[in-house]
């Protein structure tokens, strides 16, 4: 039951989205837009949770001085570099 329910939900939702794409209707388009909004919200929380977990794992690895600690330093430095470069440069929406 633990595997079947998520698969069933995914199947029903995917079929509904495919049907909505080929046969648009006012109510189904509203449901589609609401689903996309929720997908963005869940995606943002997933990214934040994933980054927090990654940082926590590698900080603990550095504190314990496990094997491959230098790679943890490289990963954290690269992550910090990406975040800072994104904040400092921003996005240029008009380049595409």
PDB file of N, CA and C in Angstrom:
ATOM      1  N   UNK A   1       0.821  -1.195   0.000  1.00  0.00           N
ATOM      2  CA  UNK A   1       0.000   0.000   0.000  1.00  0.00           C
ATOM      3  C   UNK A   1       0.859   1.251   0.000  1.00  0.00           C
ATOM      4  N   UNK A   2       2.064   1.177   0.601  1.00  0.00           N
ATOM      5  CA  UNK A   2       2.921   2.353   0.670  1.00  0.00           C
ATOM      6  C   UNK A   2       3.433   2.763  -0.700  1.00  0.00           C
ATOM      7  N   UNK A   3       3.583   1.830  -1.603  1.00  0.00           N
ATOM      8  CA  UNK A   3       4.060   2.156  -2.950  1.00  0.00           C
ATOM      9  C   UNK A   3       2.922   2.379  -3.927  1.00  0.00           C
ATOM     10  N   UNK A   4       1.815   1.740  -3.707  1.00  0.00           N
ATOM     11  CA  UNK A   4       0.727   1.821  -4.675  1.00  0.00           C
ATOM     12  C   UNK A   4       0.011   3.168  -4.642  1.00  0.00           C
ATOM     13  N   UNK A   5      -0.180   3.727  -3.462  1.00  0.00           N
ATOM     14  CA  UNK A   5      -0.917   4.989  -3.349  1.00  0.00           C
ATOM     15  C   UNK A   5      -0.204   6.154  -4.044  1.00  0.00           C
ATOM     16  N   UNK A   6       1.097   6.373  -3.819  1.00  0.00           N
ATOM     17  CA  UNK A   6       1.760   7.457  -4.555  1.00  0.00           C
ATOM     18  C   UNK A   6       1.747   7.225  -6.070  1.00  0.00           C
ATOM     19  N   UNK A   7       1.890   5.977  -6.485  1.00  0.00           N
ATOM     20  CA  UNK A   7       1.844   5.677  -7.920  1.00  0.00           C
ATOM     21  C   UNK A   7       0.461   5.959  -8.494  1.00  0.00           C
ATOM     22  N   UNK A   8      -0.570   5.618  -7.753  1.00  0.00           N
ATOM     23  CA  UNK A   8      -1.931   5.870  -8.207  1.00  0.00           C
ATOM     24  C   UNK A   8      -2.213   7.369  -8.304  1.00  0.00           C
ATOM     25  N   UNK A   9      -1.773   8.111  -7.297  1.00  0.00           N
ATOM     26  CA  UNK A   9      -1.955   9.570  -7.322  1.00  0.00           C
ATOM     27  C   UNK A   9      -1.214  10.170  -8.511  1.00  0.00           C
ATOM     28  N   UNK A  10       0.015   9.720  -8.754  1.00  0.00           N
ATOM     29  CA  UNK A  10       0.791  10.215  -9.881  1.00  0.00           C
ATOM     30  C   UNK A  10       0.126   9.871 -11.204  1.00  0.00           C
ATOM     31  N   UNK A  11      -0.390   8.664 -11.326  1.00  0.00           N
ATOM     32  CA  UNK A  11      -1.061   8.242 -12.557  1.00  0.00           C
ATOM     33  C   UNK A  11      -2.307   9.082 -12.825  1.00  0.00           C
ATOM     34  N   UNK A  12      -3.150   9.242 -11.821  1.00  0.00           N
ATOM     35  CA  UNK A  12      -4.390  10.000 -11.994  1.00  0.00           C
ATOM     36  C   UNK A  12      -4.094  11.461 -12.313  1.00  0.00           C
ATOM     37  N   UNK A  13      -3.132  12.046 -11.604  1.00  0.00           N
ATOM     38  CA  UNK A  13      -2.785  13.444 -11.845  1.00  0.00           C
ATOM     39  C   UNK A  13      -2.176  13.622 -13.228  1.00  0.00           C
ATOM     40  N   UNK A  14      -1.287  12.733 -13.612  1.00  0.00           N
ATOM     41  CA  UNK A  14      -0.673  12.803 -14.938  1.00  0.00           C
ATOM     42  C   UNK A  14      -1.683  12.646 -16.052  1.00  0.00           C
ATOM     43  N   UNK A  15      -2.621  11.721 -15.882  1.00  0.00           N
ATOM     44  CA  UNK A  15      -3.669  11.535 -16.905  1.00  0.00           C
ATOM     45  C   UNK A  15      -4.544  12.767 -16.995  1.00  0.00           C
ATOM     46  N   UNK A  16      -4.892  13.343 -15.846  1.00  0.00           N
ATOM     47  CA  UNK A  16      -5.719  14.544 -15.852  1.00  0.00           C
ATOM     48  C   UNK A  16      -5.005  15.700 -16.541  1.00  0.00           C
ATOM     49  N   UNK A  17      -3.710  15.852 -16.275  1.00  0.00           N
ATOM     50  CA  UNK A  17      -2.946  16.936 -16.903  1.00  0.00           C
ATOM     51  C   UNK A  17      -2.849  16.722 -18.409  1.00  0.00           C
ATOM     52  N   UNK A  18      -2.667  15.492 -18.837  1.00  0.00           N
ATOM     53  CA  UNK A  18      -2.594  15.212 -20.273  1.00  0.00           C
ATOM     54  C   UNK A  18      -3.939  15.474 -20.952  1.00  0.00           C
ATOM     55  N   UNK A  19      -5.021  15.063 -20.320  1.00  0.00           N
ATOM     56  CA  UNK A  19      -6.355  15.307 -20.880  1.00  0.00           C
ATOM     57  C   UNK A  19      -6.633  16.801 -20.915  1.00  0.00           C
ATOM     58  N   UNK A  20      -6.243  17.517 -19.884  1.00  0.00           N
ATOM     59  CA  UNK A  20      -6.465  18.957 -19.844  1.00  0.00           C
ATOM     60  C   UNK A  20      -5.691  19.652 -20.949  1.00  0.00           C
ATOM     61  N   UNK A  21      -4.522  19.156 -21.294  1.00  0.00           N
ATOM     62  CA  UNK A  21      -3.709  19.770 -22.334  1.00  0.00           C
ATOM     63  C   UNK A  21      -4.380  19.639 -23.702  1.00  0.00           C
ATOM     64  N   UNK A  22      -4.958  18.475 -23.979  1.00  0.00           N
ATOM     65  CA  UNK A  22      -5.558  18.245 -25.291  1.00  0.00           C
ATOM     66  C   UNK A  22      -7.003  18.711 -25.372  1.00  0.00           C
ATOM     67  N   UNK A  23      -7.717  18.739 -24.248  1.00  0.00           N
ATOM     68  CA  UNK A  23      -9.112  19.185 -24.220  1.00  0.00           C
ATOM     69  C   UNK A  23      -9.236  20.252 -23.133  1.00  0.00           C
ATOM     70  N   UNK A  24      -8.830  21.498 -23.437  1.00  0.00           N
ATOM     71  CA  UNK A  24      -8.875  22.536 -22.402  1.00  0.00           C
ATOM     72  C   UNK A  24     -10.306  22.935 -22.049  1.00  0.00           C
ATOM     73  N   UNK A  25     -10.520  23.220 -20.799  1.00  0.00           N
ATOM     74  CA  UNK A  25     -11.807  23.674 -20.287  1.00  0.00           C
ATOM     75  C   UNK A  25     -11.508  24.700 -19.194  1.00  0.00           C
ATOM     76  N   UNK A  26     -12.441  25.601 -18.950  1.00  0.00           N
ATOM     77  CA  UNK A  26     -12.205  26.679 -17.991  1.00  0.00           C
ATOM     78  C   UNK A  26     -11.845  26.140 -16.604  1.00  0.00           C
ATOM     79  N   UNK A  27     -12.593  25.170 -16.131  1.00  0.00           N
ATOM     80  CA  UNK A  27     -12.354  24.636 -14.787  1.00  0.00           C
ATOM     81  C   UNK A  27     -11.061  23.822 -14.728  1.00  0.00           C
ATOM     82  N   UNK A  28     -10.781  23.075 -15.772  1.00  0.00           N
ATOM     83  CA  UNK A  28      -9.552  22.280 -15.762  1.00  0.00           C
ATOM     84  C   UNK A  28      -8.325  23.176 -15.898  1.00  0.00           C
ATOM     85  N   UNK A  29      -8.428  24.288 -16.630  1.00  0.00           N
ATOM     86  CA  UNK A  29      -7.312  25.222 -16.718  1.00  0.00           C
ATOM     87  C   UNK A  29      -7.038  25.884 -15.369  1.00  0.00           C
ATOM     88  N   UNK A  30      -8.099  26.162 -14.622  1.00  0.00           N
ATOM     89  CA  UNK A  30      -7.928  26.736 -13.289  1.00  0.00           C
ATOM     90  C   UNK A  30      -7.243  25.726 -12.371  1.00  0.00           C
ATOM     91  N   UNK A  31      -7.659  24.471 -12.438  1.00  0.00           N
ATOM     92  CA  UNK A  31      -7.021  23.419 -11.649  1.00  0.00           C
ATOM     93  C   UNK A  31      -5.559  23.251 -12.063  1.00  0.00           C
ATOM     94  N   UNK A  32      -5.296  23.316 -13.361  1.00  0.00           N
ATOM     95  CA  UNK A  32      -3.938  23.197 -13.880  1.00  0.00           C
ATOM     96  C   UNK A  32      -3.048  24.324 -13.332  1.00  0.00           C
ATOM     97  N   UNK A  33      -3.544  25.544 -13.344  1.00  0.00           N
ATOM     98  CA  UNK A  33      -2.775  26.681 -12.843  1.00  0.00           C
ATOM     99  C   UNK A  33      -2.524  26.561 -11.340  1.00  0.00           C
ATOM    100  N   UNK A  34      -3.524  26.127 -10.603  1.00  0.00           N
ATOM    101  CA  UNK A  34      -3.353  25.916  -9.164  1.00  0.00           C
ATOM    102  C   UNK A  34      -2.315  24.824  -8.899  1.00  0.00           C
ATOM    103  N   UNK A  35      -2.346  23.765  -9.689  1.00  0.00           N
ATOM    104  CA  UNK A  35      -1.362  22.691  -9.541  1.00  0.00           C
ATOM    105  C   UNK A  35       0.046  23.195  -9.817  1.00  0.00           C
ATOM    106  N   UNK A  36       0.210  24.018 -10.836  1.00  0.00           N
ATOM    107  CA  UNK A  36       1.530  24.570 -11.130  1.00  0.00           C
ATOM    108  C   UNK A  36       2.020  25.484 -10.007  1.00  0.00           C
ATOM    109  N   UNK A  37       1.112  26.262  -9.433  1.00  0.00           N
ATOM    110  CA  UNK A  37       1.491  27.118  -8.306  1.00  0.00           C
ATOM    111  C   UNK A  37       1.991  26.281  -7.133  1.00  0.00           C
ATOM    112  N   UNK A  38       1.271  25.197  -6.823  1.00  0.00           N
ATOM    113  CA  UNK A  38       1.690  24.323  -5.729  1.00  0.00           C
ATOM    114  C   UNK A  38       3.001  23.617  -6.054  1.00  0.00           C
ATOM    115  N   UNK A  39       3.203  23.276  -7.327  1.00  0.00           N
ATOM    116  CA  UNK A  39       4.442  22.631  -7.734  1.00  0.00           C
ATOM    117  C   UNK A  39       5.626  23.562  -7.486  1.00  0.00           C
ATOM    118  N   UNK A  40       5.465  24.843  -7.768  1.00  0.00           N
ATOM    119  CA  UNK A  40       6.526  25.815  -7.515  1.00  0.00           C
ATOM    120  C   UNK A  40       6.809  25.921  -6.016  1.00  0.00           C
ATOM    121  N   UNK A  41       5.756  25.986  -5.212  1.00  0.00           N
ATOM    122  CA  UNK A  41       5.921  26.106  -3.758  1.00  0.00           C
ATOM    123  C   UNK A  41       6.628  24.874  -3.192  1.00  0.00           C
ATOM    124  N   UNK A  42       6.185  23.693  -3.569  1.00  0.00           N
ATOM    125  CA  UNK A  42       6.806  22.461  -3.075  1.00  0.00           C
ATOM    126  C   UNK A  42       8.240  22.359  -3.570  1.00  0.00           C
ATOM    127  N   UNK A  43       8.485  22.776  -4.812  1.00  0.00           N
ATOM    128  CA  UNK A  43       9.835  22.738  -5.362  1.00  0.00           C
ATOM    129  C   UNK A  43      10.795  23.630  -4.608  1.00  0.00           C
ATOM    130  N   UNK A  44      10.343  24.828  -4.242  1.00  0.00           N
ATOM    131  CA  UNK A  44      11.200  25.743  -3.486  1.00  0.00           C
ATOM    132  C   UNK A  44      11.555  25.145  -2.126  1.00  0.00           C
ATOM    133  N   UNK A  45      10.568  24.600  -1.427  1.00  0.00           N
ATOM    134  CA  UNK A  45      10.857  23.976  -0.130  1.00  0.00           C
ATOM    135  C   UNK A  45      11.770  22.767  -0.290  1.00  0.00           C
ATOM    136  N   UNK A  46      11.624  22.018  -1.371  1.00  0.00           N
ATOM    137  CA  UNK A  46      12.496  20.862  -1.604  1.00  0.00           C
ATOM    138  C   UNK A  46      13.934  21.294  -1.821  1.00  0.00           C
ATOM    139  N   UNK A  47      14.125  22.367  -2.580  1.00  0.00           N
ATOM    140  CA  UNK A  47      15.479  22.859  -2.811  1.00  0.00           C
ATOM    141  C   UNK A  47      16.108  23.335  -1.505  1.00  0.00           C
ATOM    142  N   UNK A  48      15.362  24.088  -0.708  1.00  0.00           N
ATOM    143  CA  UNK A  48      15.884  24.580   0.570  1.00  0.00           C
ATOM    144  C   UNK A  48      16.229  23.407   1.492  1.00  0.00           C
ATOM    145  N   UNK A  49      15.355  22.424   1.562  1.00  0.00           N
ATOM    146  CA  UNK A  49      15.612  21.259   2.404  1.00  0.00           C
ATOM    147  C   UNK A  49      16.824  20.476   1.909  1.00  0.00           C
ATOM    148  N   UNK A  50      16.947  20.321   0.604  1.00  0.00           N
ATOM    149  CA  UNK A  50      18.087  19.602   0.042  1.00  0.00           C
ATOM    150  C   UNK A  50      19.402  20.304   0.303  1.00  0.00           C
ATOM    151  N   UNK A  51      19.431  21.630   0.131  1.00  0.00           N
ATOM    152  CA  UNK A  51      20.659  22.384   0.393  1.00  0.00           C
ATOM    153  C   UNK A  51      21.013  22.319   1.877  1.00  0.00           C
ATOM    154  N   UNK A  52      20.027  22.448   2.751  1.00  0.00           N
ATOM    155  CA  UNK A  52      20.287  22.370   4.191  1.00  0.00           C
ATOM    156  C   UNK A  52      20.833  20.995   4.567  1.00  0.00           C
ATOM    157  N   UNK A  53      20.279  19.950   3.990  1.00  0.00           N
ATOM    158  CA  UNK A  53      20.756  18.599   4.278  1.00  0.00           C
ATOM    159  C   UNK A  53      22.179  18.397   3.764  1.00  0.00           C
ATOM    160  N   UNK A  54      22.461  18.910   2.571  1.00  0.00           N
ATOM    161  CA  UNK A  54      23.796  18.792   1.997  1.00  0.00           C
ATOM    162  C   UNK A  54      24.834  19.526   2.846  1.00  0.00           C
ATOM    163  N   UNK A  55      24.506  20.736   3.256  1.00  0.00           N
ATOM    164  CA  UNK A  55      25.425  21.507   4.092  1.00  0.00           C
ATOM    165  C   UNK A  55      25.627  20.808   5.433  1.00  0.00           C
ATOM    166  N   UNK A  56      24.563  20.340   6.045  1.00  0.00           N
ATOM    167  CA  UNK A  56      24.664  19.647   7.332  1.00  0.00           C
ATOM    168  C   UNK A  56      25.546  18.401   7.224  1.00  0.00           C
ATOM    169  N   UNK A  57      25.362  17.621   6.171  1.00  0.00           N
ATOM    170  CA  UNK A  57      26.148  16.403   5.980  1.00  0.00           C
ATOM    171  C   UNK A  57      27.635  16.719   5.860  1.00  0.00           C
ATOM    172  N   UNK A  58      27.970  17.717   5.059  1.00  0.00           N
ATOM    173  CA  UNK A  58      29.378  18.008   4.816  1.00  0.00           C
ATOM    174  C   UNK A  58      30.027  18.771   5.966  1.00  0.00           C
ATOM    175  N   UNK A  59      29.277  19.582   6.673  1.00  0.00           N
ATOM    176  CA  UNK A  59      29.835  20.238   7.865  1.00  0.00           C
ATOM    177  C   UNK A  59      30.141  19.180   8.924  1.00  0.00           C
ATOM    178  N   UNK A  60      29.255  18.228   9.111  1.00  0.00           N
ATOM    179  CA  UNK A  60      29.520  17.135  10.063  1.00  0.00           C
ATOM    180  C   UNK A  60      30.719  16.308   9.629  1.00  0.00           C
ATOM    181  N   UNK A  61      30.848  16.096   8.322  1.00  0.00           N
ATOM    182  CA  UNK A  61      31.987  15.337   7.814  1.00  0.00           C
ATOM    183  C   UNK A  61      33.300  16.078   8.088  1.00  0.00           C
ATOM    184  N   UNK A  62      33.279  17.395   7.941  1.00  0.00           N
ATOM    185  CA  UNK A  62      34.469  18.200   8.227  1.00  0.00           C
ATOM    186  C   UNK A  62      34.788  18.166   9.721  1.00  0.00           C
ATOM    187  N   UNK A  63      33.779  18.263  10.565  1.00  0.00           N
ATOM    188  CA  UNK A  63      33.998  18.253  12.012  1.00  0.00           C
ATOM    189  C   UNK A  63      34.556  16.917  12.497  1.00  0.00           C
ATOM    190  N   UNK A  64      34.110  15.832  11.884  1.00  0.00           N
ATOM    191  CA  UNK A  64      34.603  14.504  12.268  1.00  0.00           C
ATOM    192  C   UNK A  64      35.939  14.171  11.616  1.00  0.00           C
ATOM    193  N   UNK A  65      36.363  14.965  10.650  1.00  0.00           N
ATOM    194  CA  UNK A  65      37.593  14.757   9.886  1.00  0.00           C
ATOM    195  C   UNK A  65      37.598  13.390   9.216  1.00  0.00           C
ATOM    196  N   UNK A  66      36.481  13.063   8.576  1.00  0.00           N
ATOM    197  CA  UNK A  66      36.377  11.807   7.838  1.00  0.00           C
ATOM    198  C   UNK A  66      37.246  11.852   6.587  1.00  0.00           C
ATOM    199  N   UNK A  67      37.349  10.693   5.946  1.00  0.00           N
ATOM    200  CA  UNK A  67      38.092  10.632   4.688  1.00  0.00           C
ATOM    201  C   UNK A  67      37.359  11.458   3.625  1.00  0.00           C
ATOM    202  N   UNK A  68      38.128  12.150   2.811  1.00  0.00           N
ATOM    203  CA  UNK A  68      37.540  12.966   1.766  1.00  0.00           C
ATOM    204  C   UNK A  68      37.047  14.314   2.243  1.00  0.00           C
ATOM    205  N   UNK A  69      37.611  14.787   3.342  1.00  0.00           N
ATOM    206  CA  UNK A  69      37.185  16.072   3.893  1.00  0.00           C
ATOM    207  C   UNK A  69      37.468  17.217   2.925  1.00  0.00           C
ATOM    208  N   UNK A  70      38.529  17.082   2.134  1.00  0.00           N
ATOM    209  CA  UNK A  70      38.866  18.153   1.197  1.00  0.00           C
ATOM    210  C   UNK A  70      37.759  18.332   0.157  1.00  0.00           C
ATOM    211  N   UNK A  71      37.081  17.268  -0.178  1.00  0.00           N
ATOM    212  CA  UNK A  71      35.978  17.381  -1.131  1.00  0.00           C
ATOM    213  C   UNK A  71      34.779  18.096  -0.507  1.00  0.00           C
ATOM    214  N   UNK A  72      34.615  17.936   0.789  1.00  0.00           N
ATOM    215  CA  UNK A  72      33.556  18.661   1.483  1.00  0.00           C
ATOM    216  C   UNK A  72      33.847  20.156   1.476  1.00  0.00           C
ATOM    217  N   UNK A  73      35.119  20.516   1.674  1.00  0.00           N
ATOM    218  CA  UNK A  73      35.496  21.931   1.593  1.00  0.00           C
ATOM    219  C   UNK A  73      35.220  22.480   0.188  1.00  0.00           C
ATOM    220  N   UNK A  74      35.575  21.704  -0.813  1.00  0.00           N
ATOM    221  CA  UNK A  74      35.364  22.138  -2.201  1.00  0.00           C
ATOM    222  C   UNK A  74      33.877  22.296  -2.488  1.00  0.00           C
ATOM    223  N   UNK A  75      33.076  21.358  -2.029  1.00  0.00           N
ATOM    224  CA  UNK A  75      31.636  21.435  -2.259  1.00  0.00           C
ATOM    225  C   UNK A  75      31.037  22.663  -1.587  1.00  0.00           C
ATOM    226  N   UNK A  76      31.389  22.894  -0.329  1.00  0.00           N
ATOM    227  CA  UNK A  76      30.842  24.050   0.387  1.00  0.00           C
ATOM    228  C   UNK A  76      31.324  25.364  -0.222  1.00  0.00           C
ATOM    229  N   UNK A  77      32.576  25.411  -0.665  1.00  0.00           N
ATOM    230  CA  UNK A  77      33.085  26.621  -1.313  1.00  0.00           C
ATOM    231  C   UNK A  77      32.360  26.867  -2.635  1.00  0.00           C
ATOM    232  N   UNK A  78      32.144  25.818  -3.389  1.00  0.00           N
ATOM    233  CA  UNK A  78      31.417  25.963  -4.653  1.00  0.00           C
ATOM    234  C   UNK A  78      29.974  26.393  -4.441  1.00  0.00           C
ATOM    235  N   UNK A  79      29.335  25.843  -3.428  1.00  0.00           N
ATOM    236  CA  UNK A  79      27.963  26.225  -3.111  1.00  0.00           C
ATOM    237  C   UNK A  79      27.892  27.687  -2.692  1.00  0.00           C
ATOM    238  N   UNK A  80      28.820  28.096  -1.853  1.00  0.00           N
ATOM    239  CA  UNK A  80      28.861  29.492  -1.422  1.00  0.00           C
ATOM    240  C   UNK A  80      29.147  30.425  -2.606  1.00  0.00           C
ATOM    241  N   UNK A  81      30.051  30.007  -3.489  1.00  0.00           N
ATOM    242  CA  UNK A  81      30.361  30.802  -4.676  1.00  0.00           C
ATOM    243  C   UNK A  81      29.134  30.970  -5.571  1.00  0.00           C
ATOM    244  N   UNK A  82      28.395  29.902  -5.792  1.00  0.00           N
ATOM    245  CA  UNK A  82      27.188  29.984  -6.639  1.00  0.00           C
ATOM    246  C   UNK A  82      26.140  30.900  -6.032  1.00  0.00           C
ATOM    247  N   UNK A  83      25.942  30.793  -4.726  1.00  0.00           N
ATOM    248  CA  UNK A  83      24.943  31.635  -4.063  1.00  0.00           C
ATOM    249  C   UNK A  83      25.348  33.104  -4.128  1.00  0.00           C
ATOM    250  N   UNK A  84      26.609  33.388  -3.826  1.00  0.00           N
ATOM    251  CA  UNK A  84      27.072  34.774  -3.854  1.00  0.00           C
ATOM    252  C   UNK A  84      27.064  35.359  -5.260  1.00  0.00           C
ATOM    253  N   UNK A  85      27.472  34.573  -6.249  1.00  0.00           N
ATOM    254  CA  UNK A  85      27.466  35.088  -7.611  1.00  0.00           C
ATOM    255  C   UNK A  85      26.046  35.332  -8.106  1.00  0.00           C
ATOM    256  N   UNK A  86      25.106  34.516  -7.701  1.00  0.00           N
ATOM    257  CA  UNK A  86      23.710  34.738  -8.089  1.00  0.00           C
ATOM    258  C   UNK A  86      23.149  35.988  -7.427  1.00  0.00           C
ATOM    259  N   UNK A  87      23.500  36.219  -6.179  1.00  0.00           N
ATOM    260  CA  UNK A  87      23.007  37.406  -5.475  1.00  0.00           C
ATOM    261  C   UNK A  87      23.630  38.675  -6.057  1.00  0.00           C
ATOM    262  N   UNK A  88      24.928  38.638  -6.333  1.00  0.00           N
ATOM    263  CA  UNK A  88      25.625  39.825  -6.803  1.00  0.00           C
ATOM    264  C   UNK A  88      25.317  40.184  -8.258  1.00  0.00           C
ATOM    265  N   UNK A  89      25.185  39.173  -9.109  1.00  0.00           N
ATOM    266  CA  UNK A  89      24.945  39.463 -10.528  1.00  0.00           C
ATOM    267  C   UNK A  89      23.474  39.527 -10.862  1.00  0.00           C
ATOM    268  N   UNK A  90      22.635  38.841 -10.110  1.00  0.00           N
ATOM    269  CA  UNK A  90      21.203  38.840 -10.395  1.00  0.00           C
ATOM    270  C   UNK A  90      20.898  38.084 -11.671  1.00  0.00           C
ATOM    271  N   UNK A  91      19.731  38.338 -12.215  1.00  0.00           N
ATOM    272  CA  UNK A  91      19.344  37.702 -13.473  1.00  0.00           C
ATOM    273  C   UNK A  91      18.997  38.780 -14.476  1.00  0.00           C
ATOM    274  N   UNK A  92      19.329  38.513 -15.712  1.00  0.00           N
ATOM    275  CA  UNK A  92      18.996  39.433 -16.784  1.00  0.00           C
ATOM    276  C   UNK A  92      17.875  38.789 -17.591  1.00  0.00           C
ATOM    277  N   UNK A  93      16.660  39.125 -17.267  1.00  0.00           N
ATOM    278  CA  UNK A  93      15.496  38.498 -17.895  1.00  0.00           C
ATOM    279  C   UNK A  93      15.407  38.787 -19.394  1.00  0.00           C
ATOM    280  N   UNK A  94      16.030  39.843 -19.859  1.00  0.00           N
ATOM    281  CA  UNK A  94      15.867  40.268 -21.236  1.00  0.00           C
ATOM    282  C   UNK A  94      16.928  39.706 -22.165  1.00  0.00           C
ATOM    283  N   UNK A  95      17.806  38.858 -21.675  1.00  0.00           N
ATOM    284  CA  UNK A  95      18.869  38.326 -22.522  1.00  0.00           C
ATOM    285  C   UNK A  95      18.377  37.235 -23.460  1.00  0.00           C
ATOM    286  N   UNK A  96      17.253  36.643 -23.187  1.00  0.00           N
ATOM    287  CA  UNK A  96      16.754  35.580 -24.057  1.00  0.00           C
ATOM    288  C   UNK A  96      15.657  36.061 -24.946  1.00  0.00           C
TER     289      UNK A  96
END
